[in-house]
Coordinates of C-alpha atoms in Angstrom, one line a residue:
Chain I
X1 CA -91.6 -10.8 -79.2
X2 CA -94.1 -11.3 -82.2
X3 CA -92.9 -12.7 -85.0
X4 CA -94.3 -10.3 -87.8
X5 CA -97.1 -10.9 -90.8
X6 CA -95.9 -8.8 -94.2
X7 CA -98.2 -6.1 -93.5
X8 CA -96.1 -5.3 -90.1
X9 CA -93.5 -4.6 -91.7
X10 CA -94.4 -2.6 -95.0
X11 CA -92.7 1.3 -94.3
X12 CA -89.8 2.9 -93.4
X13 CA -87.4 1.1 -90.6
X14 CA -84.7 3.3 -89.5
X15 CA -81.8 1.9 -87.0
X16 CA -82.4 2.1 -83.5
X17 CA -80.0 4.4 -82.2
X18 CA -79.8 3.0 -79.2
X19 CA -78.5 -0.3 -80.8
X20 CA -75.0 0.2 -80.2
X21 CA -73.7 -3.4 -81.6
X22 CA -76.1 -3.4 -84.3
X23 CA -75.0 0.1 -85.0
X24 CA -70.7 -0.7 -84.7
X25 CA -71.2 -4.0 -86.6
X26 CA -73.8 -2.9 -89.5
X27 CA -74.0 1.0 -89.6
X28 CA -76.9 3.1 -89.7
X29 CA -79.5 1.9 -92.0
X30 CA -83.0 2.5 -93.4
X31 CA -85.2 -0.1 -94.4
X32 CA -88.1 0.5 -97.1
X33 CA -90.6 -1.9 -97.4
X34 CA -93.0 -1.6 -100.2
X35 CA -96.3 -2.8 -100.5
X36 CA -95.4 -4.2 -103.8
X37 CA -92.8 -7.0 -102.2
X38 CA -90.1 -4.7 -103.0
X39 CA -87.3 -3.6 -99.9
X40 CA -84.4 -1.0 -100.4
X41 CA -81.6 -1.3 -97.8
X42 CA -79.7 1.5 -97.6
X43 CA -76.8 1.4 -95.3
X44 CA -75.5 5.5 -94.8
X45 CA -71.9 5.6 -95.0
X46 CA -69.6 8.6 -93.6
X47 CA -69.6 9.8 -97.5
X48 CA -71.5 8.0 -99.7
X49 CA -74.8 5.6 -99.0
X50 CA -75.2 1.4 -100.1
X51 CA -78.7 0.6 -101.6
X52 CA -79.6 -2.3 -102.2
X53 CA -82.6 -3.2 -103.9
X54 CA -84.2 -6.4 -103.2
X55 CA -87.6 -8.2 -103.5
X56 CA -89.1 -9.9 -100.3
X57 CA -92.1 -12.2 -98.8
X58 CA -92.5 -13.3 -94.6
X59 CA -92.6 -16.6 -94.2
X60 CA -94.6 -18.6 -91.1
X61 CA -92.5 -17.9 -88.2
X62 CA -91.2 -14.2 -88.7
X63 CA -88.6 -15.7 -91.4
X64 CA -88.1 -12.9 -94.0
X65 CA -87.1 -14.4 -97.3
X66 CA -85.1 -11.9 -99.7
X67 CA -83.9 -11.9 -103.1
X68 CA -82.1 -9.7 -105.4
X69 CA -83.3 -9.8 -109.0
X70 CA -79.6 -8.6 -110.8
X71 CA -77.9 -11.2 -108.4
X72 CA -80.1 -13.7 -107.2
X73 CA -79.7 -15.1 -103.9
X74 CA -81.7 -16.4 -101.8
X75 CA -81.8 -14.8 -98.1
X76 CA -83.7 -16.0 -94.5
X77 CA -83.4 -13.8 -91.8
X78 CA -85.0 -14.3 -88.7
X79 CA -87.3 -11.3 -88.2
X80 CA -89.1 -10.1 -84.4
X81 CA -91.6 -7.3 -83.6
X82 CA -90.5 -6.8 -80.2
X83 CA -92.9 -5.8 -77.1
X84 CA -91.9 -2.7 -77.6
X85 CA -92.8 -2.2 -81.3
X86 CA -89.4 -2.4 -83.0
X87 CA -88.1 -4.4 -85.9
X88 CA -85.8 -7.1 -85.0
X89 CA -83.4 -8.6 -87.8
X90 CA -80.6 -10.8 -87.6
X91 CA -78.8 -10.0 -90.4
X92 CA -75.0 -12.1 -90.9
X93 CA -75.6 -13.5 -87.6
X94 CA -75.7 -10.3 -85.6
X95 CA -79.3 -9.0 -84.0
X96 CA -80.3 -5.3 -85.2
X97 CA -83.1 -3.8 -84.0
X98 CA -84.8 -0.9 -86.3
X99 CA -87.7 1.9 -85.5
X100 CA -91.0 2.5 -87.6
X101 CA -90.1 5.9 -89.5
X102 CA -93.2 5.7 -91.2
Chain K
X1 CA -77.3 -11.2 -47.1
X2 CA -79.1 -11.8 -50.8
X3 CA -77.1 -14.4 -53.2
X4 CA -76.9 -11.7 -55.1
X5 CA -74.9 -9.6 -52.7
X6 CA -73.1 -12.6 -52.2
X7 CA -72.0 -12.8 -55.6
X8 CA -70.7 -9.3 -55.8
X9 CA -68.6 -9.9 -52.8
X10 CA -67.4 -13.3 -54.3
X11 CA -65.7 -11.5 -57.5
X12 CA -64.8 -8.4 -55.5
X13 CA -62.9 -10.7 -52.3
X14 CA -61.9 -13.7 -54.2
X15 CA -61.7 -13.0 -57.9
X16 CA -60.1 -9.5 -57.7
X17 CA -57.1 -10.3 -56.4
X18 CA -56.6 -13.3 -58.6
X19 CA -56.6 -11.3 -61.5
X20 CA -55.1 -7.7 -59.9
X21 CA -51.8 -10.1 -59.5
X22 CA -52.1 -10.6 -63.7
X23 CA -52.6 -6.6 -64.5
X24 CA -55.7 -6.6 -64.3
X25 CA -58.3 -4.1 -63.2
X26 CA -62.1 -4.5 -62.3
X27 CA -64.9 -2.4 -63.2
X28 CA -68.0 -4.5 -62.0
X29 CA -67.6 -7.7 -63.1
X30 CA -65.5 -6.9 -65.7
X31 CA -61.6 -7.7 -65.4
X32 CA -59.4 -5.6 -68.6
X33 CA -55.9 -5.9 -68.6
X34 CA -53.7 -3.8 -71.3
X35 CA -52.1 -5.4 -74.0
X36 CA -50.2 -2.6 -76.1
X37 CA -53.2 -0.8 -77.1
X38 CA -55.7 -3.7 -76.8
X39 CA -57.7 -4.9 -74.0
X40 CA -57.8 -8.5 -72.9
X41 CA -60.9 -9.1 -71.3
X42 CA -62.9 -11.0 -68.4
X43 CA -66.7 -10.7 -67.5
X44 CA -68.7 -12.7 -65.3
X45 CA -72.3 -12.7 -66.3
X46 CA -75.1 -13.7 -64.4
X47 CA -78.1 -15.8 -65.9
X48 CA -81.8 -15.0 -65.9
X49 CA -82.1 -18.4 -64.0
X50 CA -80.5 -16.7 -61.0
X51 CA -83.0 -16.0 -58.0
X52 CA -82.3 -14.4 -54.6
X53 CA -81.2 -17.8 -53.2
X54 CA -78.5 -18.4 -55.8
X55 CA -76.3 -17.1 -58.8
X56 CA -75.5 -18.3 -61.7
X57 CA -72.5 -17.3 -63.8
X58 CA -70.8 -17.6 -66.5
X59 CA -67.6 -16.3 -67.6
X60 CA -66.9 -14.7 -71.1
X61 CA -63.3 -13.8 -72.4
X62 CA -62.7 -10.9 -74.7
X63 CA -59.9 -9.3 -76.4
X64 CA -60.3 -5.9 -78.3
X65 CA -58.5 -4.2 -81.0
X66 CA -58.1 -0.5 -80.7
X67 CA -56.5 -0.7 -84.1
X68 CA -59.8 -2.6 -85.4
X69 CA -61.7 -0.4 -83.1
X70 CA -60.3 2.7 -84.3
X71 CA -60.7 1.6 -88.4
X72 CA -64.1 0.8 -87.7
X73 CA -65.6 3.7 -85.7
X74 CA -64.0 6.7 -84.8
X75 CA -66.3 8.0 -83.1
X76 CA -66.9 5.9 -80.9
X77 CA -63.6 4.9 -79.4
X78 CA -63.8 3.7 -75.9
X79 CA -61.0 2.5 -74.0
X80 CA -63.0 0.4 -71.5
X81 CA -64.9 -1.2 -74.2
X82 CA -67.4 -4.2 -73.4
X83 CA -67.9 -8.0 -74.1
X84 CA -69.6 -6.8 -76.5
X85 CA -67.6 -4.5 -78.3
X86 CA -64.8 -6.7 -78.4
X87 CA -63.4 -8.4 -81.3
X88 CA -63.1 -12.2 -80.0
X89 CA -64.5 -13.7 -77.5
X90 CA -64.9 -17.4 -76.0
X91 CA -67.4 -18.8 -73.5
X92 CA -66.3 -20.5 -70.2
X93 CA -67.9 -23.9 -72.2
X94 CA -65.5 -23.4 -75.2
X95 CA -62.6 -23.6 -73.0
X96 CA -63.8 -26.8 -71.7
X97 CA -65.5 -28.9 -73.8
X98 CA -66.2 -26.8 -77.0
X99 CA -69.8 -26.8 -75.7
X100 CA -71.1 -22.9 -75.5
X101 CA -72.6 -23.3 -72.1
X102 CA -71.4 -23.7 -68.9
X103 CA -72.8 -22.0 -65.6
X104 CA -71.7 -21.6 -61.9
X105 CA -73.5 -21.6 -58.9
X106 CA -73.4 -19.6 -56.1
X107 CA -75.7 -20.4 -52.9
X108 CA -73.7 -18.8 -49.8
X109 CA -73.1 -22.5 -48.6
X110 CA -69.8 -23.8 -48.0
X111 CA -69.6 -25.7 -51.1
X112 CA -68.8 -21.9 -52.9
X113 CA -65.2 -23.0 -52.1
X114 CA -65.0 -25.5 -54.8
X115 CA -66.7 -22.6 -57.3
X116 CA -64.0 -20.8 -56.5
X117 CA -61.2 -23.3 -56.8
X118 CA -63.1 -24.7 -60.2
X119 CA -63.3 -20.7 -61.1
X120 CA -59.3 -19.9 -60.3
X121 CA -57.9 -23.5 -62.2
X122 CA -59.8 -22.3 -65.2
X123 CA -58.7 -19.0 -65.0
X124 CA -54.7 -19.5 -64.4
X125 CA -55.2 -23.2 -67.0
X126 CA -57.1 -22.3 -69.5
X127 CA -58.3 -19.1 -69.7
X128 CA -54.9 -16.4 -69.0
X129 CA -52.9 -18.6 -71.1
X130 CA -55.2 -18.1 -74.0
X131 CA -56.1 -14.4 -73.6
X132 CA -52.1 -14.1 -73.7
X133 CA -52.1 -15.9 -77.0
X134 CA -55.1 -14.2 -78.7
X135 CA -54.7 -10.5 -77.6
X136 CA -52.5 -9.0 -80.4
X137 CA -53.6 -8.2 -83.9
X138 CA -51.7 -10.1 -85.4
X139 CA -52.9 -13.4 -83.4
X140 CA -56.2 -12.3 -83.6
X141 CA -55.5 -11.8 -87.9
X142 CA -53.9 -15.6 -88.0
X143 CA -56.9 -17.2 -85.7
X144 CA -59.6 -15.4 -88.6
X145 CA -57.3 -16.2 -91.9
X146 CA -57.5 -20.2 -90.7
X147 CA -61.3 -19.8 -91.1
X148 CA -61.8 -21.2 -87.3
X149 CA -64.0 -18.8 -85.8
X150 CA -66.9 -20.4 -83.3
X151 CA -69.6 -18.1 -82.5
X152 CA -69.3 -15.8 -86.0
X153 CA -71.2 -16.3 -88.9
X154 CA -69.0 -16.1 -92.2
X155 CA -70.1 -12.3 -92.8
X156 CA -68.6 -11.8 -89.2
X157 CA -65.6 -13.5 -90.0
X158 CA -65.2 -11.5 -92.9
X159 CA -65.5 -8.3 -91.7
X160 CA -63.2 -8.6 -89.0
X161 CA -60.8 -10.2 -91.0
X162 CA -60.6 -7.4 -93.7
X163 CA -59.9 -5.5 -91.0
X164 CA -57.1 -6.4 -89.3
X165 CA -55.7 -7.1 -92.7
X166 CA -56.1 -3.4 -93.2
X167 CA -54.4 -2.5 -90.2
X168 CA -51.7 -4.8 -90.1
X169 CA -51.6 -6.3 -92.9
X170 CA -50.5 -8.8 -95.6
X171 CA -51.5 -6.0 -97.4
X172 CA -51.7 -8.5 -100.7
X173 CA -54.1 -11.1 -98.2
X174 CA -57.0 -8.2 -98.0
X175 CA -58.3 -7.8 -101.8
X176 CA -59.0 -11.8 -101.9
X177 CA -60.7 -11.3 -98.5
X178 CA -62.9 -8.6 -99.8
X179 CA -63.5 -10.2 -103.0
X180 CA -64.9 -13.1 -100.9
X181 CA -67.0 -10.5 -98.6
X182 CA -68.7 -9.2 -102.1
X183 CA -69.1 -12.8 -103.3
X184 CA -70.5 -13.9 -99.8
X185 CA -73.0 -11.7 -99.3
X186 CA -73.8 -10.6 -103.4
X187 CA -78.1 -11.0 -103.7
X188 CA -78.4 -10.1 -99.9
X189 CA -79.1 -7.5 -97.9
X190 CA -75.8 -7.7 -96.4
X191 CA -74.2 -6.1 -99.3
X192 CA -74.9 -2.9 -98.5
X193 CA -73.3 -3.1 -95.1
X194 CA -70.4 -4.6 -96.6
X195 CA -70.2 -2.4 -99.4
X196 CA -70.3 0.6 -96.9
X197 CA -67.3 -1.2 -95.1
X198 CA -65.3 -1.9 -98.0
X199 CA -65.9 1.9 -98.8
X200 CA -65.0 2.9 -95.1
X201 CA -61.9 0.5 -95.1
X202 CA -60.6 2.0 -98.4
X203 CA -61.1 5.5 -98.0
X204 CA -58.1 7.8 -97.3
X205 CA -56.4 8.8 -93.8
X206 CA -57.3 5.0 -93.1
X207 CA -54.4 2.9 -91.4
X208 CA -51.9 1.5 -93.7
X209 CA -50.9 -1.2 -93.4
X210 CA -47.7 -2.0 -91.1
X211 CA -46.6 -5.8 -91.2
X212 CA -45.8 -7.8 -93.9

């Protein structure tokens, strides 16, 4: 486990489909890091999909800091590259892993 | 013999018919019993700290919703669900001394016996007694309304809630709960996911209600 720099995570995250919990507790999701410090989570629902579009920055220690400019809100989730190259997040208290898309 | 196959004969000889006598079945290490539609659960799980001279367990209880189950995903409707698929769950420590962990030891020696008796007081004590309690919806509802919930973050707490509220109601308890979701997690990520669940939740052919 590695705990990421920014540049690790900039491009597209998609859930790990193999993540059953993550899957059952937080859906399918894609994760879009920009270059620009800006992420879109989109979580895909059975009929319609749940963006959300949020600025972020990695702090020492894998902690990714998010905010949402229309709501503002600080966020710090703890964030892992595992050894096997995928995204670890523990978003709400429940580990998700995610796979580079791009 | 290996501790290891020592173990496995420990939950298979001793444990099993402990638990067979309370309507339970084993799969493993795991022990589900039927509760209506729900599952009352028991797993034994082993720590990386074991080695082929000794074991060490813990035990985890579960119960699991097939309402909450069913609300949530479909698809995916298992009726030997997991540990981790179920919808509470307490360590062996949180039975004892609210601390989370608390391990076993198994060597093969003769002081096993007092594993054993330490294992069967907590089961018939602490632990049946509470699975009992816990294992309908509408326990597990009251236990997540009193905002007592060890081990979930609030977003957990949340979710769950809203959705046994969905399935068995108050009907009138679930929009506060959901207005708290949104206002819990507006500005974060987790606003999509419970946007998406509030969406899922509301959408037609979903349980109604029942209870009052």
């Amino acid at each position: 486990m590695n705990a990421p720099r920014r540049e690790d995570l900039v491009g597209v995250w998609k859930t790990d489909p193999t993540d059953s919990k993550g899957i059952r507790e937080m859906g399918f999701a894609t994760l879009e890091f920009g270059h620009d410090g800006k992420l879109l989570y989109t979580v895909h629902g059975r009929d319609t999909d749940q963006v959300s579009v949020l600025t972020y920055k990695v702090e020492d220690g894998g902690w990714l800091v998010t905010d949402q400019p229309s709501a503002p809100k600080l966020e710090r989730t703890r964030t892992t590259i595992t050894d096997d190259g995928k995204l670890q997040l523990e978003f709400g208290g429940t580990p998700t892993r995610y796979i580079r898309a791009t | 013999m290996t501790a290891q196959e020592q173990f496995t004969q420990w939950v298979r000889g001793d444990v099993t018919p402990l638990l067979k006598g309370r309507g339970f079945t084993r799969s493993g290490q795991i022990f589900r019993a039927p509760r209506g539609e729900n599952r009352m659960l028991i797993a034994f799980q082993k720590s990386v700290k074991s080695s082929a001279d000794h074991v060490v367990f813990t035990a985890t209880l579960g119960v699991w919703s097939h309402r909450v189950a069913q609300l949530d995903r479909p698809g995916e409707m298992n009726q030997q669900p997991s540990i981790d698929q179920c919808h509470w769950t307490r360590r062996r420590g949180e039975l004892l001394s609210e601390q989370p962990d608390h391990w076993w030891t198994l060597t093969g020696t003769v002081r096993d016996a007092q594993v054993t008796q330490d294992v069967a007081q907590l089961l018939t004590e602490r632990a049946l007694p509470l699975l009992s309690q816990r294992s309908s919806d509408e326990e597990l509802r009251d236990v997540r309304l009193t905002g007592n919930a060890p081990g979930l973050t609030e977003f957990q707490r949340l979710m769950y809630l809203s959705s046994l509220l969905r399935s068995v109601g108050p009907a009138p308890a679930l929009g506060p709960v959901l207005d708290e979701l949104r206002k819990e997690t507006a500005g974060t990520p987790l606003n999509s996911i419970a946007k998406a669940h509030i969406s899922r939740l509301m959408s037609p052919g979903k349980h109604e209600c029942t209870a009052t």
